[in-house]
CSV table of C-alpha atoms and ligand atoms in Angstrom, one decimal:
chain,number,residue,atom,x,y,z
A,47,MET,CA,2.7,13.7,-5.6
A,48,LYS,CA,4.8,13.3,-2.5
A,49,HIS,CA,2.9,12.1,0.6
A,50,GLU,CA,4.5,13.2,3.8
A,51,GLU,CA,2.2,12.7,6.8
A,52,THR,CA,2.3,9.3,8.5
A,53,LEU,CA,-1.2,7.8,8.8
A,54,LEU,CA,-0.3,4.2,9.9
A,55,LYS,CA,2.9,2.9,11.5
A,56,VAL,CA,3.5,-0.8,11.9
A,57,GLU,CA,6.3,-1.7,14.3
A,58,ASN,CA,7.8,-5.1,14.7
A,59,LEU,CA,4.5,-6.8,14.0
A,60,LYS,CA,4.4,-10.6,14.4
A,61,LYS,CA,1.5,-13.0,13.9
A,62,TYR,CA,2.3,-16.6,14.8
A,63,PHE,CA,-0.2,-19.4,14.6
A,64,PRO,CA,0.4,-22.3,17.0
A,65,ILE,CA,0.4,-25.9,15.7
A,66,LYS,CA,-1.2,-27.9,18.6
A,67,GLY,CA,-0.5,-31.5,19.3
A,68,GLY,CA,0.3,-33.9,22.2
A,69,ILE,CA,-2.0,-36.4,23.9
A,70,LEU,CA,-4.6,-33.8,24.8
A,71,GLY,CA,-4.0,-31.7,21.7
A,72,ASN,CA,-3.3,-28.6,23.7
A,73,LYS,CA,0.5,-28.6,23.5
A,74,THR,CA,2.1,-26.0,21.2
A,75,LEU,CA,4.5,-28.1,19.0
A,76,GLN,CA,5.5,-25.4,16.5
A,77,GLN,CA,4.6,-21.9,15.4
A,78,VAL,CA,3.7,-20.9,11.9
A,79,LYS,CA,5.4,-17.5,11.5
A,80,ALA,CA,2.9,-16.0,9.1
A,81,VAL,CA,4.1,-12.4,9.8
A,82,ASP,CA,7.6,-12.3,11.4
A,83,ASP,CA,8.7,-8.9,12.7
A,84,ILE,CA,7.8,-6.4,10.1
A,85,SER,CA,7.8,-2.6,10.2
A,86,PHE,CA,6.6,-0.1,7.7
A,87,GLU,CA,4.7,3.2,7.4
A,88,VAL,CA,1.8,4.3,5.3
A,89,LYS,CA,1.5,8.0,4.4
A,90,ARG,CA,-1.8,9.8,4.3
A,91,GLY,CA,-3.3,9.9,0.8
A,92,GLU,CA,-0.9,7.3,-0.7
A,93,THR,CA,-1.4,3.8,-2.0
A,94,PHE,CA,1.0,1.4,-0.3
A,95,GLY,CA,1.3,-2.0,-2.1
A,96,ILE,CA,2.2,-5.2,-0.4
A,97,VAL,CA,3.3,-7.8,-2.9
A,98,GLY,CA,4.6,-11.4,-2.7
A,99,GLU,CA,3.9,-14.9,-3.6
A,100,SER,CA,0.9,-16.8,-2.3
A,101,GLY,CA,1.4,-17.7,1.4
A,102,CYS,CA,4.0,-15.0,2.1
A,103,GLY,CA,1.8,-13.5,4.9
A,104,LYS,CA,0.6,-10.4,3.1
A,105,SER,CA,-3.1,-11.0,3.7
A,106,THR,CA,-2.3,-11.8,7.4
A,107,VAL,CA,-0.7,-8.4,7.7
A,108,GLY,CA,-4.0,-6.7,6.6
A,109,ARG,CA,-6.1,-8.7,9.0
A,110,THR,CA,-3.7,-8.2,11.9
A,111,ILE,CA,-3.6,-4.4,11.4
A,112,LEU,CA,-7.4,-4.4,11.7
A,113,ARG,CA,-7.2,-6.9,14.6
A,114,LEU,CA,-9.5,-9.3,12.8
A,115,LEU,CA,-6.5,-11.5,13.9
A,116,GLU,CA,-4.9,-10.5,17.2
A,117,PRO,CA,-1.2,-9.8,16.8
A,118,THR,CA,1.3,-12.0,18.6
A,119,GLU,CA,3.6,-9.1,19.2
A,120,GLY,CA,4.3,-5.6,17.9
A,121,SER,CA,2.4,-2.3,17.5
A,122,VAL,CA,0.2,-0.7,14.9
A,123,TYR,CA,-0.3,3.1,15.3
A,124,PHE,CA,-3.1,4.7,13.5
A,125,GLU,CA,-3.0,8.5,13.7
A,126,GLY,CA,-0.8,8.0,16.7
A,127,THR,CA,-3.2,5.6,18.6
A,128,ASP,CA,-1.8,2.2,19.3
A,129,LEU,CA,-4.6,-0.1,18.1
A,130,ALA,CA,-3.4,-2.9,20.4
A,131,SER,CA,-4.2,-0.8,23.4
A,132,LEU,CA,-7.9,-0.4,22.4
A,133,ASP,CA,-10.6,-2.5,24.1
A,134,LYS,CA,-13.1,-4.4,21.9
A,135,ASN,CA,-15.6,-1.6,21.7
A,136,SER,CA,-13.1,1.1,20.9
A,137,MET,CA,-11.5,-1.1,18.2
A,138,ARG,CA,-15.0,-1.7,16.7
A,139,LEU,CA,-15.5,2.1,16.5
A,140,MET,CA,-12.0,2.5,15.1
A,141,ARG,CA,-13.1,0.3,12.1
A,142,LYS,CA,-15.1,3.3,10.9
A,143,ASP,CA,-11.8,4.8,9.9
A,144,ILE,CA,-10.1,1.6,8.7
A,145,GLN,CA,-12.1,-0.6,6.4
A,146,ILE,CA,-11.3,-3.7,4.4
A,147,VAL,CA,-12.3,-4.9,0.9
A,148,PHE,CA,-11.9,-8.7,0.4
A,149,GLN,CA,-10.7,-10.6,-2.6
A,150,ASP,CA,-13.8,-12.7,-3.2
A,151,PRO,CA,-16.8,-10.3,-3.2
A,152,PHE,CA,-19.2,-13.1,-3.3
A,153,ALA,CA,-18.0,-14.9,-0.2
A,154,SER,CA,-17.8,-11.6,1.7
A,155,LEU,CA,-21.4,-10.5,1.0
A,156,ASN,CA,-24.3,-12.2,2.9
A,157,PRO,CA,-26.2,-14.0,0.1
A,158,ARG,CA,-29.6,-13.6,1.9
A,159,MET,CA,-29.4,-9.8,2.3
A,160,ARG,CA,-30.5,-7.2,-0.2
A,161,VAL,CA,-27.7,-5.0,-1.5
A,162,PHE,CA,-29.2,-2.0,0.3
A,163,ASP,CA,-29.1,-3.8,3.6
A,164,ILE,CA,-25.5,-5.0,3.0
A,165,ILE,CA,-24.3,-1.5,2.4
A,166,GLU,CA,-26.3,0.0,5.3
A,167,GLU,CA,-25.2,-2.6,7.9
A,168,PRO,CA,-22.0,-0.9,9.0
A,169,LEU,CA,-23.9,2.3,9.8
A,170,ILE,CA,-26.1,0.4,12.1
A,171,ASN,CA,-23.1,-1.3,13.7
A,172,PHE,CA,-21.5,2.1,14.2
A,173,GLY,CA,-24.6,3.4,15.9
A,174,MET,CA,-26.2,5.7,13.3
A,175,THR,CA,-29.8,5.5,14.6
A,176,SER,CA,-31.7,7.7,12.1
A,177,LYS,CA,-33.2,5.5,9.3
A,178,GLU,CA,-33.5,8.6,7.0
A,179,GLU,CA,-29.8,9.5,7.4
A,180,ARG,CA,-28.8,5.9,6.7
A,181,GLU,CA,-30.9,5.8,3.6
A,182,LYS,CA,-29.4,9.0,2.4
A,183,SER,CA,-25.9,7.7,2.9
A,184,VAL,CA,-26.6,4.4,1.1
A,185,LEU,CA,-28.1,6.2,-1.9
A,186,GLU,CA,-25.1,8.6,-2.0
A,187,VAL,CA,-22.5,5.9,-1.8
A,188,ALA,CA,-24.3,3.7,-4.3
A,189,GLU,CA,-24.2,6.5,-6.8
A,190,GLN,CA,-20.5,7.1,-6.2
A,191,VAL,CA,-19.7,3.4,-7.0
A,192,GLY,CA,-22.1,3.3,-10.0
A,193,LEU,CA,-25.0,1.2,-8.5
A,194,THR,CA,-28.5,2.1,-9.4
A,195,VAL,CA,-31.5,2.4,-7.0
A,196,ASN,CA,-33.0,-0.6,-8.6
A,197,GLN,CA,-29.9,-2.7,-8.1
A,198,LEU,CA,-30.0,-2.0,-4.4
A,199,LYS,CA,-33.2,-4.1,-4.1
A,200,ARG,CA,-31.5,-7.2,-5.4
A,201,LEU,CA,-29.5,-10.0,-3.9
A,202,PRO,CA,-25.7,-10.5,-4.4
A,203,HIS,CA,-26.1,-13.6,-6.6
A,204,GLU,CA,-27.9,-11.4,-9.3
A,205,PHE,CA,-24.6,-9.5,-9.9
A,206,SER,CA,-21.4,-10.1,-11.9
A,207,GLY,CA,-18.0,-10.3,-10.1
A,208,GLY,CA,-17.2,-6.7,-11.0
A,209,GLN,CA,-20.5,-5.4,-9.7
A,210,ARG,CA,-20.2,-7.4,-6.5
A,211,GLN,CA,-16.8,-5.8,-5.9
A,212,ARG,CA,-18.5,-2.4,-6.3
A,213,ILE,CA,-20.9,-3.5,-3.6
A,214,GLY,CA,-18.0,-4.5,-1.4
A,215,ILE,CA,-16.3,-1.1,-2.0
A,216,ALA,CA,-19.6,0.7,-1.2
A,217,ARG,CA,-19.9,-1.2,2.0
A,218,ALA,CA,-16.3,-0.2,2.9
A,219,LEU,CA,-16.9,3.4,1.9
A,220,ILE,CA,-20.1,4.0,3.8
A,221,SER,CA,-18.5,4.8,7.1
A,222,LYS,CA,-16.2,7.4,5.4
A,223,PRO,CA,-13.0,5.7,6.3
A,224,LYS,CA,-9.5,7.2,6.1
A,225,LEU,CA,-7.8,4.0,5.2
A,226,ILE,CA,-9.0,1.0,3.1
A,227,ILE,CA,-7.1,-2.2,3.2
A,228,ALA,CA,-7.8,-3.8,-0.2
A,229,ASP,CA,-6.9,-7.5,-0.1
A,230,GLU,CA,-6.5,-8.8,-3.6
A,231,PRO,CA,-9.5,-6.8,-4.6
A,232,VAL,CA,-9.3,-7.5,-8.3
A,233,SER,CA,-7.7,-11.0,-8.4
A,234,ALA,CA,-11.0,-12.8,-8.9
A,235,LEU,CA,-12.1,-10.6,-11.8
A,236,ASP,CA,-11.6,-10.7,-15.5
A,237,VAL,CA,-8.9,-8.4,-16.8
A,238,SER,CA,-11.3,-6.0,-18.5
A,239,ILE,CA,-13.3,-5.7,-15.3
A,240,GLN,CA,-10.1,-5.3,-13.2
A,241,SER,CA,-9.3,-2.0,-14.8
A,242,GLN,CA,-12.9,-0.7,-14.2
A,243,VAL,CA,-12.7,-1.5,-10.5
A,244,LEU,CA,-9.1,0.0,-10.2
A,245,ASN,CA,-10.2,3.2,-12.0
A,246,LEU,CA,-13.2,3.4,-9.6
A,247,MET,CA,-10.9,3.0,-6.6
A,248,ARG,CA,-8.6,5.7,-7.9
A,249,ASP,CA,-11.4,8.1,-8.6
A,250,LEU,CA,-12.7,7.5,-5.0
A,251,GLN,CA,-9.3,8.1,-3.6
A,252,LYS,CA,-9.0,11.5,-5.4
A,253,GLU,CA,-12.5,12.5,-4.3
A,254,PHE,CA,-12.2,11.5,-0.6
A,255,GLY,CA,-8.5,11.7,0.0
A,256,LEU,CA,-8.4,8.0,0.8
A,257,THR,CA,-5.3,6.0,1.7
A,258,TYR,CA,-5.0,2.4,0.5
A,259,ILE,CA,-3.0,-0.6,1.5
A,260,PHE,CA,-3.2,-2.6,-1.6
A,261,ILE,CA,-2.4,-6.3,-1.2
A,262,SER,CA,-1.7,-8.3,-4.3
A,263,HIS,CA,0.4,-11.1,-5.9
A,264,ASP,CA,0.1,-9.4,-9.3
A,265,LEU,CA,3.1,-7.2,-10.0
A,266,SER,CA,1.6,-5.6,-13.0
A,267,VAL,CA,-1.5,-4.4,-11.1
A,268,VAL,CA,0.7,-3.2,-8.2
A,269,LYS,CA,2.9,-1.3,-10.6
A,270,HIS,CA,-0.1,0.4,-12.2
A,271,PHE,CA,-1.9,1.2,-8.9
A,272,CYS,CA,0.6,1.9,-6.1
A,273,ASP,CA,2.9,4.7,-5.0
A,274,ARG,CA,5.2,2.8,-2.7
A,275,ILE,CA,5.6,-1.0,-2.4
A,276,GLY,CA,6.7,-3.5,0.2
A,277,VAL,CA,7.9,-6.9,-1.0
A,278,MET,CA,7.2,-9.8,1.4
A,279,TYR,CA,8.9,-13.1,1.5
A,280,LEU,CA,8.1,-15.8,4.1
A,281,GLY,CA,6.5,-13.4,6.6
A,282,LYS,CA,9.2,-10.7,6.3
A,283,MET,CA,9.3,-7.4,4.5
A,284,VAL,CA,12.5,-7.7,2.3
A,285,GLU,CA,12.3,-4.5,0.4
A,286,ILE,CA,10.3,-1.2,0.6
A,287,ALA,CA,10.7,1.5,-2.1
A,288,ASP,CA,8.9,4.0,-4.2
A,289,LYS,CA,7.3,2.2,-7.1
A,290,ASP,CA,9.5,3.6,-9.9
A,291,ASP,CA,12.6,3.0,-7.8
A,292,LEU,CA,11.7,-0.6,-7.1
A,293,TYR,CA,10.7,-1.5,-10.6
A,294,ASP,CA,13.7,0.3,-12.2
A,295,ASN,CA,16.3,-0.8,-9.6
A,296,PRO,CA,15.2,-3.7,-7.4
A,297,ASN,CA,17.9,-4.3,-4.7
A,298,HIS,CA,16.8,-7.5,-3.1
A,299,PRO,CA,17.5,-10.7,-5.2
A,300,TYR,CA,13.9,-11.9,-4.5
A,301,SER,CA,12.5,-8.6,-5.9
A,302,THR,CA,14.9,-8.8,-8.8
A,303,ALA,CA,13.7,-12.3,-9.6
A,304,LEU,CA,10.0,-11.4,-9.3
A,305,LEU,CA,10.3,-8.4,-11.5
A,306,SER,CA,12.3,-10.2,-14.1
A,307,ALA,CA,9.0,-12.0,-15.0
A,308,LEU,CA,7.4,-8.7,-16.1
A,309,PRO,CA,7.7,-7.7,-19.8
A,310,SER,CA,10.2,-4.9,-20.4
A,311,ALA,CA,8.7,-1.4,-20.8
A,312,HIS,CA,11.0,-0.8,-23.7
A,313,PRO,CA,10.2,-3.0,-26.7
A,314,LEU,CA,13.9,-3.1,-27.9
A,315,GLN,CA,15.3,-3.9,-24.5
A,316,LYS,CA,15.8,-7.6,-23.8
A,317,LYS,CA,15.2,-8.8,-20.3
A,318,GLU,CA,16.7,-11.9,-18.7
A,319,ARG,CA,14.1,-13.9,-16.7
A,320,ILE,CA,15.4,-15.2,-13.4
A,321,ILE,CA,13.7,-18.5,-12.5
A,322,LEU,CA,13.7,-19.2,-8.8
A,323,THR,CA,14.5,-22.8,-8.0
A,324,GLY,CA,13.2,-24.7,-5.1
A,325,ASP,CA,9.9,-24.4,-3.2
A,326,VAL,CA,9.0,-21.7,-0.7
A,327,PRO,CA,10.1,-23.1,2.7
A,328,SER,CA,7.5,-23.7,5.3
A,329,PRO,CA,6.8,-20.7,7.6
A,330,ALA,CA,6.6,-23.3,10.4
A,331,ASN,CA,10.2,-24.1,9.9
A,332,PRO,CA,11.9,-21.2,8.1
A,333,PRO,CA,15.6,-21.6,7.1
A,334,ASN,CA,18.3,-20.1,9.4
A,335,GLY,CA,20.0,-16.9,8.5
A,336,CYS,CA,18.3,-15.2,5.5
A,337,THR,CA,15.2,-17.2,4.9
A,338,PHE,CA,15.6,-16.6,1.1
A,339,HIS,CA,19.1,-18.2,1.0
A,340,PRO,CA,18.1,-21.7,-0.3
A,341,ARG,CA,16.6,-20.1,-3.4
A,342,CYS,CA,18.9,-17.0,-3.8
A,343,PHE,CA,21.1,-16.8,-6.8
A,344,ALA,CA,23.5,-14.4,-4.9
A,345,ALA,CA,23.7,-16.3,-1.6
A,346,MET,CA,26.9,-16.1,0.3
A,347,GLU,CA,28.2,-18.1,3.3
A,348,ILE,CA,27.1,-15.5,5.8
A,349,CYS,CA,23.5,-15.7,4.5
A,350,LYS,CA,23.1,-19.3,5.9
A,351,THR,CA,23.6,-18.2,9.5
A,352,ILE,CA,23.1,-14.5,10.0
A,353,LYS,CA,19.7,-12.8,9.4
A,354,PRO,CA,19.9,-9.6,7.5
A,355,THR,CA,18.2,-6.4,8.8
A,356,LEU,CA,15.9,-4.1,6.9
A,357,LEU,CA,18.2,-1.0,6.3
A,358,GLU,CA,17.7,2.2,4.4
A,359,THR,CA,20.3,2.0,1.6
A,360,LYS,CA,19.3,5.3,0.0
A,361,ASP,CA,16.4,7.8,0.4
A,362,ASN,CA,13.2,5.9,1.2
A,363,HIS,CA,14.6,2.6,-0.2
A,364,PHE,CA,14.8,-0.1,2.4
A,365,VAL,CA,16.4,-3.5,1.8
A,366,SER,CA,17.0,-6.6,3.9
A,367,CYS,CA,20.0,-8.3,2.3
A,368,HIS,CA,23.7,-8.7,3.2
A,369,LEU,CA,24.7,-7.6,-0.2
A,370,HIS,CA,23.5,-4.1,0.6
A,371,GLU,CA,24.9,-3.7,4.1
A,372,SER,CA,27.5,-1.1,4.8
A,373,LYS,CA,28.6,1.0,7.8
A,374,ASP,CA,26.9,4.1,6.3
A,375,VAL,CA,23.3,2.8,6.1
A,376,VAL,CA,20.7,3.7,8.7
A,377,ASN,CA,19.1,1.0,10.7
A,378,VAL,CA,15.3,1.4,10.9
B,47,LIG,FE1,20.4,-13.6,-1.0
B,47,LIG,FE2,22.1,-13.4,1.1
B,47,LIG,FE3,20.7,-11.3,0.3
B,47,LIG,FE4,19.5,-13.3,1.5
B,47,LIG,S1,21.0,-12.0,2.4
B,47,LIG,S2,18.8,-12.2,-0.3
B,47,LIG,S3,20.6,-15.0,0.6
B,47,LIG,S4,22.3,-12.4,-0.9
C-alpha cells in the first residue's frame, strides 16, 4: 500500500555531544557528531526503518525526535508542528501522540511497580483524572497485547523477555499515539519470540493505523517489517528507498556491503559477500569528504575531500554518493 501523507518531517537534524576537558573540565575539546545533518520524512501509516551498524547514531535519532535528547540543530515537524518550538509542558503533552518502545524491556520497566501501574502511569502523566476511565483503558490495552487480568497484578521480573516487551508496547499504546518509535524492540529476544512481537506490532498497526519508526541493526528483521528504509553510517543518512528497491538494487556501496551479508532469496543464485575492511571511524573525528571513503571499495579521489549530498537519483530513492551524482538529479 502506498502511503502519501507526511506525518513526520526531519530537517537537517544534528545531535553533537561535547567532549569536555581543560583545567576546569568545562572547555569543549571536541564534538561527537552522533547525528550529523540528516533529513527524512515518515508517511502516515507506514513503517520507516532506520538501519546501520552499532554506534551509527540511529538510536540517537529516535531520542532526539522525541526530545529525550535536545537537538543541537535542525527541525522535526510532527503534523506540521515544529517540536523544537514547544515548551516543556507542550512537549510532554505531545508525547501522547509520539511514544517510544525501548530495546531492553526489563531496564525500561520499573521493577517495583505492578504491571497495571506501569501501563496506567502515562495516563496519569497526561492528566486523565478518572480512575475508572484509566482502569478501563488499561484492561482494554492489556487485552490487545495479550496480557491477562491476573498478569497485571504481577511485577516485571515475573515475566519472560517477550512478555515484558508486550508490557512495554501496552505502555506505549495506552495514550493512543499516532507514531511509535521502536528502538531495537526485538533485539534482546529469542528468534521465536521476535516474530510473535513483530506480528503483534503489525496487527496493532492495522487496527489503529499506527505509524512506526523501526530502528534496528538487523537487516533481515527490517526487510520483513518495514515499508521504507533509511541506511545510516557515522551519523549520516546515506541511502533512503522503498524496501524492495533497496534490497534489490542498493545504490550506496555501504548498503551494498551490508546487504551482501544476507542470504539470497533465490536458492540457485550465488551472492558475493563484500567484507568491509577497517574499523568504523570515530564520530568525534570523522574522515574528510565522504566519511565512508576509508572503507569503501569504490572510493575515488574526489571522495577524500568532497562530501557527497543526499540526492534523489530516481523516484523516492535517495543516495549520498559521488558515484550517483549527475546534473539531472534533484537536490533534497
Ligand atoms: Fe564510496 Fe565515494 Fe560513494 Fe563515499 S562517495 S560511498 S567513498 S564512492
